[in-house]
mmCIF file of C-alpha atoms and ligand atoms in Angstrom:
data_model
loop_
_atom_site.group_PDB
_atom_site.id
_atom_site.type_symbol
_atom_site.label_atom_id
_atom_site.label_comp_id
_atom_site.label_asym_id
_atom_site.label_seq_id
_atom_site.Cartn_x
_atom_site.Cartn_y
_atom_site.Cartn_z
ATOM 1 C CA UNK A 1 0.000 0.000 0.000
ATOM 2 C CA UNK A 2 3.041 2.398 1.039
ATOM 3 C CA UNK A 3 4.422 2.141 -2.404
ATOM 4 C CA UNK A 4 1.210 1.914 -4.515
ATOM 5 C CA UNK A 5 0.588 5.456 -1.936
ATOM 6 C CA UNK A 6 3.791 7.185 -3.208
ATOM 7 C CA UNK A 7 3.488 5.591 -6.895
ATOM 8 C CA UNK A 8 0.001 8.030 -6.570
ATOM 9 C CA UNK A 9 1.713 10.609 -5.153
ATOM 10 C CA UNK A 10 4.199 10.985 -7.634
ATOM 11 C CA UNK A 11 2.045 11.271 -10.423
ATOM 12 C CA UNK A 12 -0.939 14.082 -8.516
ATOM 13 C CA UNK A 13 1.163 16.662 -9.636
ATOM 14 C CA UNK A 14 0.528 15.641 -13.127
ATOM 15 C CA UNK A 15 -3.626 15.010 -12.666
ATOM 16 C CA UNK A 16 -5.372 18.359 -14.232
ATOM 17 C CA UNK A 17 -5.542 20.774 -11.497
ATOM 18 C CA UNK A 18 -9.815 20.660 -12.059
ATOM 19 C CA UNK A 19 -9.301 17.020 -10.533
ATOM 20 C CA UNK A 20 -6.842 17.800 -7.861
ATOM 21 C CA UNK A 21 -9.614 20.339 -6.434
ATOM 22 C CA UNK A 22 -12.257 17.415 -6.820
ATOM 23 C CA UNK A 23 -10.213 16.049 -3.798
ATOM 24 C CA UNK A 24 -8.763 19.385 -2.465
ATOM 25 C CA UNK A 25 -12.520 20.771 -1.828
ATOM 26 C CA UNK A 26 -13.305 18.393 0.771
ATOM 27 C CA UNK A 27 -10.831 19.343 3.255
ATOM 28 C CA UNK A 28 -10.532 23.390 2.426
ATOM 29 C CA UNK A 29 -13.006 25.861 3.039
ATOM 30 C CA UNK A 30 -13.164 27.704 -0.551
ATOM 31 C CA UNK A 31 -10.579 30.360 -1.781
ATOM 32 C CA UNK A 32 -11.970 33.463 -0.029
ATOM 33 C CA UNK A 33 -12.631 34.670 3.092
ATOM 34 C CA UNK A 34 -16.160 34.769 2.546
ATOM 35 C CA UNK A 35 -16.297 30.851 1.896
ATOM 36 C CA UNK A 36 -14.817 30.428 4.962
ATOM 37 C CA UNK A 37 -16.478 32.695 7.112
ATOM 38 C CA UNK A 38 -19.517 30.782 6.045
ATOM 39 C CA UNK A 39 -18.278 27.280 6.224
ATOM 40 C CA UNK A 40 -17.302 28.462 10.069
ATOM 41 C CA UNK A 41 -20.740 30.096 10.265
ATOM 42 C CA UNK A 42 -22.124 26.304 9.731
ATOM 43 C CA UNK A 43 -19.696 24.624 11.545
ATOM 44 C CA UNK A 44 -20.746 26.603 14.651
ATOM 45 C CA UNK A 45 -24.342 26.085 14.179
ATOM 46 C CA UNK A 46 -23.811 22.011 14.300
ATOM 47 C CA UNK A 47 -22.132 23.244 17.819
ATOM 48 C CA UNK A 48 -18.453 22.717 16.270
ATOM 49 C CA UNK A 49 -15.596 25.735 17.624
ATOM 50 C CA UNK A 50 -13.394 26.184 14.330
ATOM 51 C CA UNK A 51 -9.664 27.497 13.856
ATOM 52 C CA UNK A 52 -9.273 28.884 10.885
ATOM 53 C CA UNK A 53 -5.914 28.803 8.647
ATOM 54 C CA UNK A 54 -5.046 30.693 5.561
ATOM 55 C CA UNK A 55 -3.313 27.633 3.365
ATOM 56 C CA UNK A 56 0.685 28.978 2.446
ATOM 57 C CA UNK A 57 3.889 29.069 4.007
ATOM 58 C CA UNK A 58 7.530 29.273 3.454
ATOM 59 C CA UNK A 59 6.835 33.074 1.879
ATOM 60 C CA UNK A 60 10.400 34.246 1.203
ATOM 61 C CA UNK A 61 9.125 37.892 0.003
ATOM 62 C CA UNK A 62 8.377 41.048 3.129
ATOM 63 C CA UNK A 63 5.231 42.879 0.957
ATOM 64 C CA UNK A 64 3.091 38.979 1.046
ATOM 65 C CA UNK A 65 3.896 38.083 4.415
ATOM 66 C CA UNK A 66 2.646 41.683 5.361
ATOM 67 C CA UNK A 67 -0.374 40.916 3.257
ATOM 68 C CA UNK A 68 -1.354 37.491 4.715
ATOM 69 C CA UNK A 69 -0.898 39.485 8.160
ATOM 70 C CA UNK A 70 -3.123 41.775 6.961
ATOM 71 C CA UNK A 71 -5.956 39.710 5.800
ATOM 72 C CA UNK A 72 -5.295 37.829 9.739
ATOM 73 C CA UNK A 73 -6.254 40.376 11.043
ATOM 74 C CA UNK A 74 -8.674 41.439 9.391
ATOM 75 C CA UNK A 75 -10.185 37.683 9.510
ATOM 76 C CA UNK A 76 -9.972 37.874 13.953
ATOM 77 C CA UNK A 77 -12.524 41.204 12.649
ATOM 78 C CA UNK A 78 -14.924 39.518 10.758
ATOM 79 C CA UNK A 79 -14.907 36.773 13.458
ATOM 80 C CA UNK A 80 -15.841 39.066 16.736
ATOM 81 C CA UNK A 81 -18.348 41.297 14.548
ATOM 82 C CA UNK A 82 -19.888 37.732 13.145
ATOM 83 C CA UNK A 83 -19.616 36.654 16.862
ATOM 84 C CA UNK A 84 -18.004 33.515 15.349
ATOM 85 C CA UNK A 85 -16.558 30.778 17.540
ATOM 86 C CA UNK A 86 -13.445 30.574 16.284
ATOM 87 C CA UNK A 87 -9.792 31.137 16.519
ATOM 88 C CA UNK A 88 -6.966 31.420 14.239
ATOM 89 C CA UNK A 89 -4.344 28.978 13.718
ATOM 90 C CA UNK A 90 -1.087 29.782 11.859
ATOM 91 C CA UNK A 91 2.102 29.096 10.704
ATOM 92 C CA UNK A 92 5.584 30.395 11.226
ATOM 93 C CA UNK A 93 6.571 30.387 8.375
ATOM 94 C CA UNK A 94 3.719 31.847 5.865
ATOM 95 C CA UNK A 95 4.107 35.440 8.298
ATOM 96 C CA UNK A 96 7.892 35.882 7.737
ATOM 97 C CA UNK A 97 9.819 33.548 9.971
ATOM 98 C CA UNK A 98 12.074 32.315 6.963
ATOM 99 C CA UNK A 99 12.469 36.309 6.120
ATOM 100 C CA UNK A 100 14.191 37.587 9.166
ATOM 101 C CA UNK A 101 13.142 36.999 12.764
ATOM 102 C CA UNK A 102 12.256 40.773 13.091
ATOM 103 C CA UNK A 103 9.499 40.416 10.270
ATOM 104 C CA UNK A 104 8.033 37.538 11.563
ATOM 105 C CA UNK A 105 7.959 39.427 15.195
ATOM 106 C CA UNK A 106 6.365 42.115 13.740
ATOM 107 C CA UNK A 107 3.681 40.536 11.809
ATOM 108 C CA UNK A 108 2.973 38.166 14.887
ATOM 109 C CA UNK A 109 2.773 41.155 16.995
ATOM 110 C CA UNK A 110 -0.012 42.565 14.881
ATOM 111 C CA UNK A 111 -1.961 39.579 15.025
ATOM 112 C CA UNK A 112 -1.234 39.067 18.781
ATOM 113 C CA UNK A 113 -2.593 42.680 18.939
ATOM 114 C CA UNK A 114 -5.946 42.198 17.501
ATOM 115 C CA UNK A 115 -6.430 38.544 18.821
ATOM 116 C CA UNK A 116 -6.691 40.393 22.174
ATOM 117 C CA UNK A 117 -8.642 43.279 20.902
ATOM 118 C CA UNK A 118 -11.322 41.000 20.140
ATOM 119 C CA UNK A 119 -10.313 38.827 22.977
ATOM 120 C CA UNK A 120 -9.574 35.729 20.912
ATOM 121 C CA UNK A 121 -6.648 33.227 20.609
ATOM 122 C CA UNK A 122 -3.867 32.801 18.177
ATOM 123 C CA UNK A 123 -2.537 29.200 17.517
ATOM 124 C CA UNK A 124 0.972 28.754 16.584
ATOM 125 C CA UNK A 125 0.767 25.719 13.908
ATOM 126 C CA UNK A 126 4.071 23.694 14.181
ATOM 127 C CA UNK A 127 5.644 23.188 10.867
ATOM 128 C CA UNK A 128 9.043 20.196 10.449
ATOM 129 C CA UNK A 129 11.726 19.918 12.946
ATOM 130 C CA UNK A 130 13.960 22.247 11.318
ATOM 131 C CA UNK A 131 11.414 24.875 13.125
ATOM 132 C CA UNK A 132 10.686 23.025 16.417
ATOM 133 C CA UNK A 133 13.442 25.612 18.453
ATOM 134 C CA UNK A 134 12.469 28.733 16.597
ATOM 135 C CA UNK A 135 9.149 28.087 17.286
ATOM 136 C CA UNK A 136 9.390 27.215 20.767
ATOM 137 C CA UNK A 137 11.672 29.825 21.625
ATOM 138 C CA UNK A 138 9.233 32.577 20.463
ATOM 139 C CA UNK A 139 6.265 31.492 21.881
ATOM 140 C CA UNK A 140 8.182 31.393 24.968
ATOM 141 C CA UNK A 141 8.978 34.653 24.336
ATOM 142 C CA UNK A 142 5.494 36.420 23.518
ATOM 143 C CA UNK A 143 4.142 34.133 26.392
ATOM 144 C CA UNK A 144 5.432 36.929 28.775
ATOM 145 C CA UNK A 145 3.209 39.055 27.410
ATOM 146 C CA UNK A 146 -0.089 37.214 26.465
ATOM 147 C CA UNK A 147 -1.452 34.521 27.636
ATOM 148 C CA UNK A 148 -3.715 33.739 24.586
ATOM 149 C CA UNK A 149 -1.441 32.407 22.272
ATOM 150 C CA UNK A 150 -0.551 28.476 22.145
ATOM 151 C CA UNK A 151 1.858 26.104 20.430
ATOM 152 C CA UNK A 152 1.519 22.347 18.799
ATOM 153 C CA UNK A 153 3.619 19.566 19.629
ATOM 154 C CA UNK A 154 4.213 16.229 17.809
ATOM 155 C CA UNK A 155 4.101 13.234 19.146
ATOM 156 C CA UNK A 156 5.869 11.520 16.812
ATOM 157 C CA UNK A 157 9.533 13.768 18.135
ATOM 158 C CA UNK A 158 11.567 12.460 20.516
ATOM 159 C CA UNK A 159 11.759 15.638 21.851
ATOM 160 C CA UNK A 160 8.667 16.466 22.442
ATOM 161 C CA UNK A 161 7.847 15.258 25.805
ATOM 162 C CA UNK A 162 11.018 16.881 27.173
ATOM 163 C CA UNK A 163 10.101 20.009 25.393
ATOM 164 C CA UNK A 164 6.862 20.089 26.955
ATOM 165 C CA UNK A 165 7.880 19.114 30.605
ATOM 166 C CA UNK A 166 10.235 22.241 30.124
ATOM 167 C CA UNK A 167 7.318 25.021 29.729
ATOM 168 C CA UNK A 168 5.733 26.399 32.887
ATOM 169 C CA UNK A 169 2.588 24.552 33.424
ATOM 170 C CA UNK A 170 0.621 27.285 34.402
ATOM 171 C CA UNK A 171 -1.714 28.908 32.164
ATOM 172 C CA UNK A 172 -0.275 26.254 29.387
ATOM 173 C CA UNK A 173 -2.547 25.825 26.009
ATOM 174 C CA UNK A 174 -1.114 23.535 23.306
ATOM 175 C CA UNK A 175 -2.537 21.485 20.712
ATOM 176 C CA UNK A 176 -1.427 17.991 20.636
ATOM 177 C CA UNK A 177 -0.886 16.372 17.246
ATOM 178 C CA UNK A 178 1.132 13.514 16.005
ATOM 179 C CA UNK A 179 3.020 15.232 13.384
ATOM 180 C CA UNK A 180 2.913 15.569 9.220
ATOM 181 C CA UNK A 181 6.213 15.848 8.107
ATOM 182 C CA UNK A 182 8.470 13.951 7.138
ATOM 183 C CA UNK A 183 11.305 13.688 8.825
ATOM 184 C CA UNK A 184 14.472 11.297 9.775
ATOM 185 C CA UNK A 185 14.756 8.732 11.948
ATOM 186 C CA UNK A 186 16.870 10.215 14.319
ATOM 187 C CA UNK A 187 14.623 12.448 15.389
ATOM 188 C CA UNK A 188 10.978 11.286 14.668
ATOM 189 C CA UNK A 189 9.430 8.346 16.079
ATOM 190 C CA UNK A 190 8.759 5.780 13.158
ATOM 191 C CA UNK A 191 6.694 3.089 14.724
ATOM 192 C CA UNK A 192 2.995 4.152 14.362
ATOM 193 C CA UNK A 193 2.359 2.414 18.246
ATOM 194 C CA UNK A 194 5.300 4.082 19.509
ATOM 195 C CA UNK A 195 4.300 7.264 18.116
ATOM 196 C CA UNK A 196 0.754 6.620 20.234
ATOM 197 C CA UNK A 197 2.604 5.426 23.208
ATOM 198 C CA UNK A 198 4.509 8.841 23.284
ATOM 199 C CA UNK A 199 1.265 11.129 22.729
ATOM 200 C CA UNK A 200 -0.624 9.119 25.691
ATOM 201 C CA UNK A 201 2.620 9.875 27.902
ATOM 202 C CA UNK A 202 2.678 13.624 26.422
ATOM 203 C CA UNK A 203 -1.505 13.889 27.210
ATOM 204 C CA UNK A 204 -1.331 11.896 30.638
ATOM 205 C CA UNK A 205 1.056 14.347 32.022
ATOM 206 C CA UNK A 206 -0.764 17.836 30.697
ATOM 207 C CA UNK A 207 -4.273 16.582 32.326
ATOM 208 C CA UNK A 208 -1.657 15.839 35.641
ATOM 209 C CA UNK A 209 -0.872 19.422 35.237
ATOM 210 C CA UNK A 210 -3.779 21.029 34.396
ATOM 211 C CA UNK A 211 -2.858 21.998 30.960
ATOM 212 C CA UNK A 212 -5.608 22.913 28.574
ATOM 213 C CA UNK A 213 -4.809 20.282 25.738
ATOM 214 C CA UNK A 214 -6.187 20.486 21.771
ATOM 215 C CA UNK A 215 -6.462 16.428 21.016
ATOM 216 C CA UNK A 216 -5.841 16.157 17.789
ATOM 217 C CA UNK A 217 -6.466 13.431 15.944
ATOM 218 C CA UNK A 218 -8.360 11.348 14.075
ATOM 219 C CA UNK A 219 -7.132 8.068 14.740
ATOM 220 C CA UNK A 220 -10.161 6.032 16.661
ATOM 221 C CA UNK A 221 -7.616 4.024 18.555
ATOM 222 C CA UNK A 222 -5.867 6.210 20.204
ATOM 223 C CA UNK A 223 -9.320 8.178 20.678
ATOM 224 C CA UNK A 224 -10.368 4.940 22.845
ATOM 225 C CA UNK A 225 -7.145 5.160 25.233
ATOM 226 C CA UNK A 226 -7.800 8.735 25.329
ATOM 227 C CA UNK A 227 -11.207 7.974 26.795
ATOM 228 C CA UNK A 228 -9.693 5.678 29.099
ATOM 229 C CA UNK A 229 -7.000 8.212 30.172
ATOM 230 C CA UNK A 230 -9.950 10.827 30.432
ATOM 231 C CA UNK A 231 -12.072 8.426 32.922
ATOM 232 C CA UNK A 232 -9.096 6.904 35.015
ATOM 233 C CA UNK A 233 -7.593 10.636 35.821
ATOM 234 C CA UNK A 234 -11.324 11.912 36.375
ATOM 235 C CA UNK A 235 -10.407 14.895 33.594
ATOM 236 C CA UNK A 236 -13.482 17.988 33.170
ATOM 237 C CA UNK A 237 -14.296 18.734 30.007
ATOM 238 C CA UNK A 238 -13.223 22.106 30.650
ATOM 239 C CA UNK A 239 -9.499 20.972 30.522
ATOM 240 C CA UNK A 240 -9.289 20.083 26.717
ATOM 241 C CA UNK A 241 -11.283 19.813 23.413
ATOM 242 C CA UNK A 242 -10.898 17.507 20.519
ATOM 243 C CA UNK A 243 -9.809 18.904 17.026
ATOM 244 C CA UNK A 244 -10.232 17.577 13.489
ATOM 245 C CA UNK A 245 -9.223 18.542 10.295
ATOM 246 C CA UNK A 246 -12.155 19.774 7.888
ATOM 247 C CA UNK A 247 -13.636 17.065 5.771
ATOM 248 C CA UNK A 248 -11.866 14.361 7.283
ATOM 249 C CA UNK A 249 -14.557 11.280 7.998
ATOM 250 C CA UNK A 250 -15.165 10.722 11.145
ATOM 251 C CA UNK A 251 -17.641 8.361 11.472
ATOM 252 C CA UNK A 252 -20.158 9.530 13.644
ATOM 253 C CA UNK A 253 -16.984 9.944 16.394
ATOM 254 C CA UNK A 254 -17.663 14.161 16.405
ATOM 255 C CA UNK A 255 -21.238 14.150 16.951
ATOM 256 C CA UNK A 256 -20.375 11.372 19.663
ATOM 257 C CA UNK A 257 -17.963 13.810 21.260
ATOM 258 C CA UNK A 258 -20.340 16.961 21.398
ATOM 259 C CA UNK A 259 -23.370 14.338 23.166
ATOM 260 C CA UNK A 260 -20.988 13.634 25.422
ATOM 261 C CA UNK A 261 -20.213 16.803 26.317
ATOM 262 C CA UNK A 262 -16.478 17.302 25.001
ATOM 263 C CA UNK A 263 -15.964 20.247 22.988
ATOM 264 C CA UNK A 264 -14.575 19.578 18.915
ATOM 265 C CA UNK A 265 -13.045 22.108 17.564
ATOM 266 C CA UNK A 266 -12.875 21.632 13.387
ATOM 267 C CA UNK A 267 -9.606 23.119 11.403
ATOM 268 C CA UNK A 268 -10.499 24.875 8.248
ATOM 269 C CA UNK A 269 -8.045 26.050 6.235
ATOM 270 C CA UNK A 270 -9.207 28.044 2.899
ATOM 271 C CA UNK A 271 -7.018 30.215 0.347
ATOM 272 C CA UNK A 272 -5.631 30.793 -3.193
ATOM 273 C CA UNK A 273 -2.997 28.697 -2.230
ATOM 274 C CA UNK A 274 -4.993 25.222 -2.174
ATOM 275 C CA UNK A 275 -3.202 23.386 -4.903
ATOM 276 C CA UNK A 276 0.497 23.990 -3.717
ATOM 277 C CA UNK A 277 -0.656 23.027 -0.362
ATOM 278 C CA UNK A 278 -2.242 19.798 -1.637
ATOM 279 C CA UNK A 279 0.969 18.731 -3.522
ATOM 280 C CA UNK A 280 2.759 20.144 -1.320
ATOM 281 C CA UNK A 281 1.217 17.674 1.778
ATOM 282 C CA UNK A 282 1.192 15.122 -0.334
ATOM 283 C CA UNK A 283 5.480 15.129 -1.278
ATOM 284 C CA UNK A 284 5.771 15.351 2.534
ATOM 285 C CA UNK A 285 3.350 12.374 3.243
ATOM 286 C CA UNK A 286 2.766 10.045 0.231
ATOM 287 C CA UNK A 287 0.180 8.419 2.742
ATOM 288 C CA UNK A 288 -2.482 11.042 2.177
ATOM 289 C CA UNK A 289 -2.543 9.769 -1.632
ATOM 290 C CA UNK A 290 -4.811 6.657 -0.387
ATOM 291 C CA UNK A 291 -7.320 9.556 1.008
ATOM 292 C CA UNK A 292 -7.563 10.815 -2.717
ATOM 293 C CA UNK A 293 -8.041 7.658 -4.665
ATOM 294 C CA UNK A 294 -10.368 6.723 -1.765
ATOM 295 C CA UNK A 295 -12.450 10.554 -2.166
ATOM 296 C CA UNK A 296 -12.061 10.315 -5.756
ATOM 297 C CA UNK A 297 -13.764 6.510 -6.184
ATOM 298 C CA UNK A 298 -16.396 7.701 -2.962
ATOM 299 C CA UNK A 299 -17.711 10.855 -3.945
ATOM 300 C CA UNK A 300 -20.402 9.447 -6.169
ATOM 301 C CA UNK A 301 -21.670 6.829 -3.785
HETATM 302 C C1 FAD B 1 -6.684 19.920 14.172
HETATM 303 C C2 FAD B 1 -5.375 19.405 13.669
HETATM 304 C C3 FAD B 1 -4.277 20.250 13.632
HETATM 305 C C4 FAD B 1 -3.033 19.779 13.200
HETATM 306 N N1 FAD B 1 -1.939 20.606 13.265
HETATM 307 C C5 FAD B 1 -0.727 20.110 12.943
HETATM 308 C C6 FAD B 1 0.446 20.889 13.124
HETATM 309 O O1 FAD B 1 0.433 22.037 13.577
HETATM 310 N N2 FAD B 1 1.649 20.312 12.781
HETATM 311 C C7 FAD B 1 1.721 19.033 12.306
HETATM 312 O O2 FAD B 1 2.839 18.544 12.041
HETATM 313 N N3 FAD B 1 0.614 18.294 12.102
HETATM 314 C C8 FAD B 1 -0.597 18.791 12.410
HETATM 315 N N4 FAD B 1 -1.712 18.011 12.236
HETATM 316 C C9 FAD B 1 -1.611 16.734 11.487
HETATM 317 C C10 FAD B 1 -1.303 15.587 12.421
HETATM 318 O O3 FAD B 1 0.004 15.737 12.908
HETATM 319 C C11 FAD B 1 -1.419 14.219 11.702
HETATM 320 O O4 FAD B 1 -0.503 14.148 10.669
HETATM 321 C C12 FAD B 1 -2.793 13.924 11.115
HETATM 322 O O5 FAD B 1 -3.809 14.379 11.971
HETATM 323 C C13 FAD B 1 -2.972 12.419 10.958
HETATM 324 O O6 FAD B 1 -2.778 11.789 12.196
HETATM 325 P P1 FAD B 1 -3.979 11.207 13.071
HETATM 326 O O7 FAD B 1 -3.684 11.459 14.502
HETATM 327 O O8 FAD B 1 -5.259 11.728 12.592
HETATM 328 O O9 FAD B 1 -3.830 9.635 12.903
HETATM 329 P P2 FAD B 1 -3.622 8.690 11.599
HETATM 330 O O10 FAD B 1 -3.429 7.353 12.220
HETATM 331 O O11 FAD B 1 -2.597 9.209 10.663
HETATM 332 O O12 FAD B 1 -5.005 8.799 10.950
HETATM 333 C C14 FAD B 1 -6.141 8.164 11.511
HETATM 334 C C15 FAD B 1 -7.189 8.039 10.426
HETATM 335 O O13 FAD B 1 -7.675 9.355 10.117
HETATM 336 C C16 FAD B 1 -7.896 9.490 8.728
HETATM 337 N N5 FAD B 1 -7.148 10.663 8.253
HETATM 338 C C17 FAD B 1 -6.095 11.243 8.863
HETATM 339 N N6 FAD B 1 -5.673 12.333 8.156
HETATM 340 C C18 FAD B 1 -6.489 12.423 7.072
HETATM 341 C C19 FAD B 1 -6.582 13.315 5.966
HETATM 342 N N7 FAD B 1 -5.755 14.381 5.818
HETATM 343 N N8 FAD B 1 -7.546 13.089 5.027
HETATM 344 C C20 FAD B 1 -8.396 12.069 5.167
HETATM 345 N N9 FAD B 1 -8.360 11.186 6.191
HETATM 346 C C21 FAD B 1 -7.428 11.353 7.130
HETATM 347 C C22 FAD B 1 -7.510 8.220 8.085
HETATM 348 O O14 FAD B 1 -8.642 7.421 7.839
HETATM 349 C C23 FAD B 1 -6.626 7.513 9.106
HETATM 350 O O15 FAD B 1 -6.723 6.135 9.031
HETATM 351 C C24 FAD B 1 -2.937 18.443 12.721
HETATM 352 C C25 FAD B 1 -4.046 17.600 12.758
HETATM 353 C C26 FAD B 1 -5.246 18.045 13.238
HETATM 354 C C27 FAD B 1 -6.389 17.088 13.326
#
């Protein structure tokens, strides 16, 4: 399957662009901020939160990463006047971090600035390993000053459950994932178990601690031990919320979340930039090529 996968994957690129967004339009939210906004709208009315992600990164030039800052915060506007449930997730690199540390201090600044205006949250996505200190290091650094900001951490680093014993528990908010990229062995986890072992060892000791976790994932397994963690440590609801990509299938395992009580909060990312972002994912994890031929051979049944 792993090789039939990146056989696929190999040849998207190639598939007319019209039948790359057949699959692409599942999982993003339209190219403009008004498709979004109302794909959030919806969201919230089936009693889903949303963070919301314009699709890009690695932006090597100063005037876009000032633009994409720009329409942030423009989006956190729409949101409080909407009176939207939703924050905004982003990443490093698409607001300058790869252009000089000053510009991407800047631009974060302005977004950090109207997140609180409209007392919101920003999200900081966490992109491959080559990023995992930069990343860290500045959140640690805005953290000073505002308390409603939040990393991710990936389960599937070696590093990542020292990294987050490290941080001050206090006041903590971080979104656990298990982690997209693709990276080398001797830093990323490659046994799929091991990779859950490590994320119920990360999530065990944040509900110890009191530290407001994002669960994200889709994998039902490791949604059962997380169940099981949640009942044997006697965890409120108010400690954490589940989060799931857009348009990923989940079986009836969302709606079973919100009757329960647990809060799900969806990730919808929308932009011009859909297409590079769907090669792009699929170069760094061939895997996602079985979701394609899967959507593509699904949609009309
Ligand atoms: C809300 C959210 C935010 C994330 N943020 C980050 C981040 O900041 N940095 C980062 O590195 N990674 C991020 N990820 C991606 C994450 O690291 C995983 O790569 C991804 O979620 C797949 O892992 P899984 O836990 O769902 O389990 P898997 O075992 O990989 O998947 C479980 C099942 O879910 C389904 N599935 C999973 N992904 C997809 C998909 N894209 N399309 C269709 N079906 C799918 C499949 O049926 C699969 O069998 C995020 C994921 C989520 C849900």
């Amino acid at each position: 399957m792993a090789i039939f996968n990146k056989m696929i994957s190999s040849l998207v690129p190639f598939f007319p662009k019209i039948l790359t967004y057949q699959f692409a339009k599942k999982y993003v939210a339209g190219t403009t901020k008004e498709t979004a906004l109302k794909a959030i709208k919806k969201l919230n009315e089936s009693g889903y939160l949303v963070t919301l992600d314009i699709l890009g990164e690695h932006t090597k030039d100063r005037d876009v990463a000032a633009d994409i800052t720009a329409q942030y915060v423009e989006l956190y506007r729409e949101i409080d006047s909407r009176s939207l449930s939703c924050n905004i997730s982003l990443k490093p690199t698409h607001i300058g971090s790869e252009i000089s540390t000053d510009t991407y201090n800047e631009n974060l600044q302005k977004i950090i600035t109207i997140s609180e205006d409209t007392n919101n949250f920003v999200r900081i996505d966490m992109e491959s390993s080559k990023h995992t200190d930069f990343t860290i290091n500045s959140f640690l650094e805005q953290r000073k000053n505002n308390l409603q900001i939040g990393p991710v951490f990936q389960a599937y680093l070696y590093r990542t459950y020292d990294d987050v014993t490290a941080l001050d528990p206090e006041n903590l908010n971080f979104r656990l994932c298990k982690g997209i990229y693709k990276e080398s062995d001797d830093v990323c986890i490659n046994d799929r178990l091991k990779i859950n072992e490590n994320y119920l060892k990360i999530l065990r000791y944040a509900f110890e601690k009191n530290i407001f976790v994002g669960i994200a994932t889709h994998d039902t397994t490791l949604l059962e031990s997380i169940y099981a963690l949640i009942d044997e440590l006697h965890v409120s609801s108010d400690s954490f919320e589940f989060q799931v990509l857009y348009g990923v299938p989940m079986h009836g395992w969302n709606q079973k979340n919100l009757d329960n009580g647990y809060k799900v909060r969806v990730y919808v990312p929308f932009g011009e930039d859909w297409y590079k972002y769907s090669i792009r994912r699929l170069k760094e994890n061939p895997d996602i090529a079985g979701y394609i031929i899967k959507n593509l051979f699904s949609r009309n049944t």
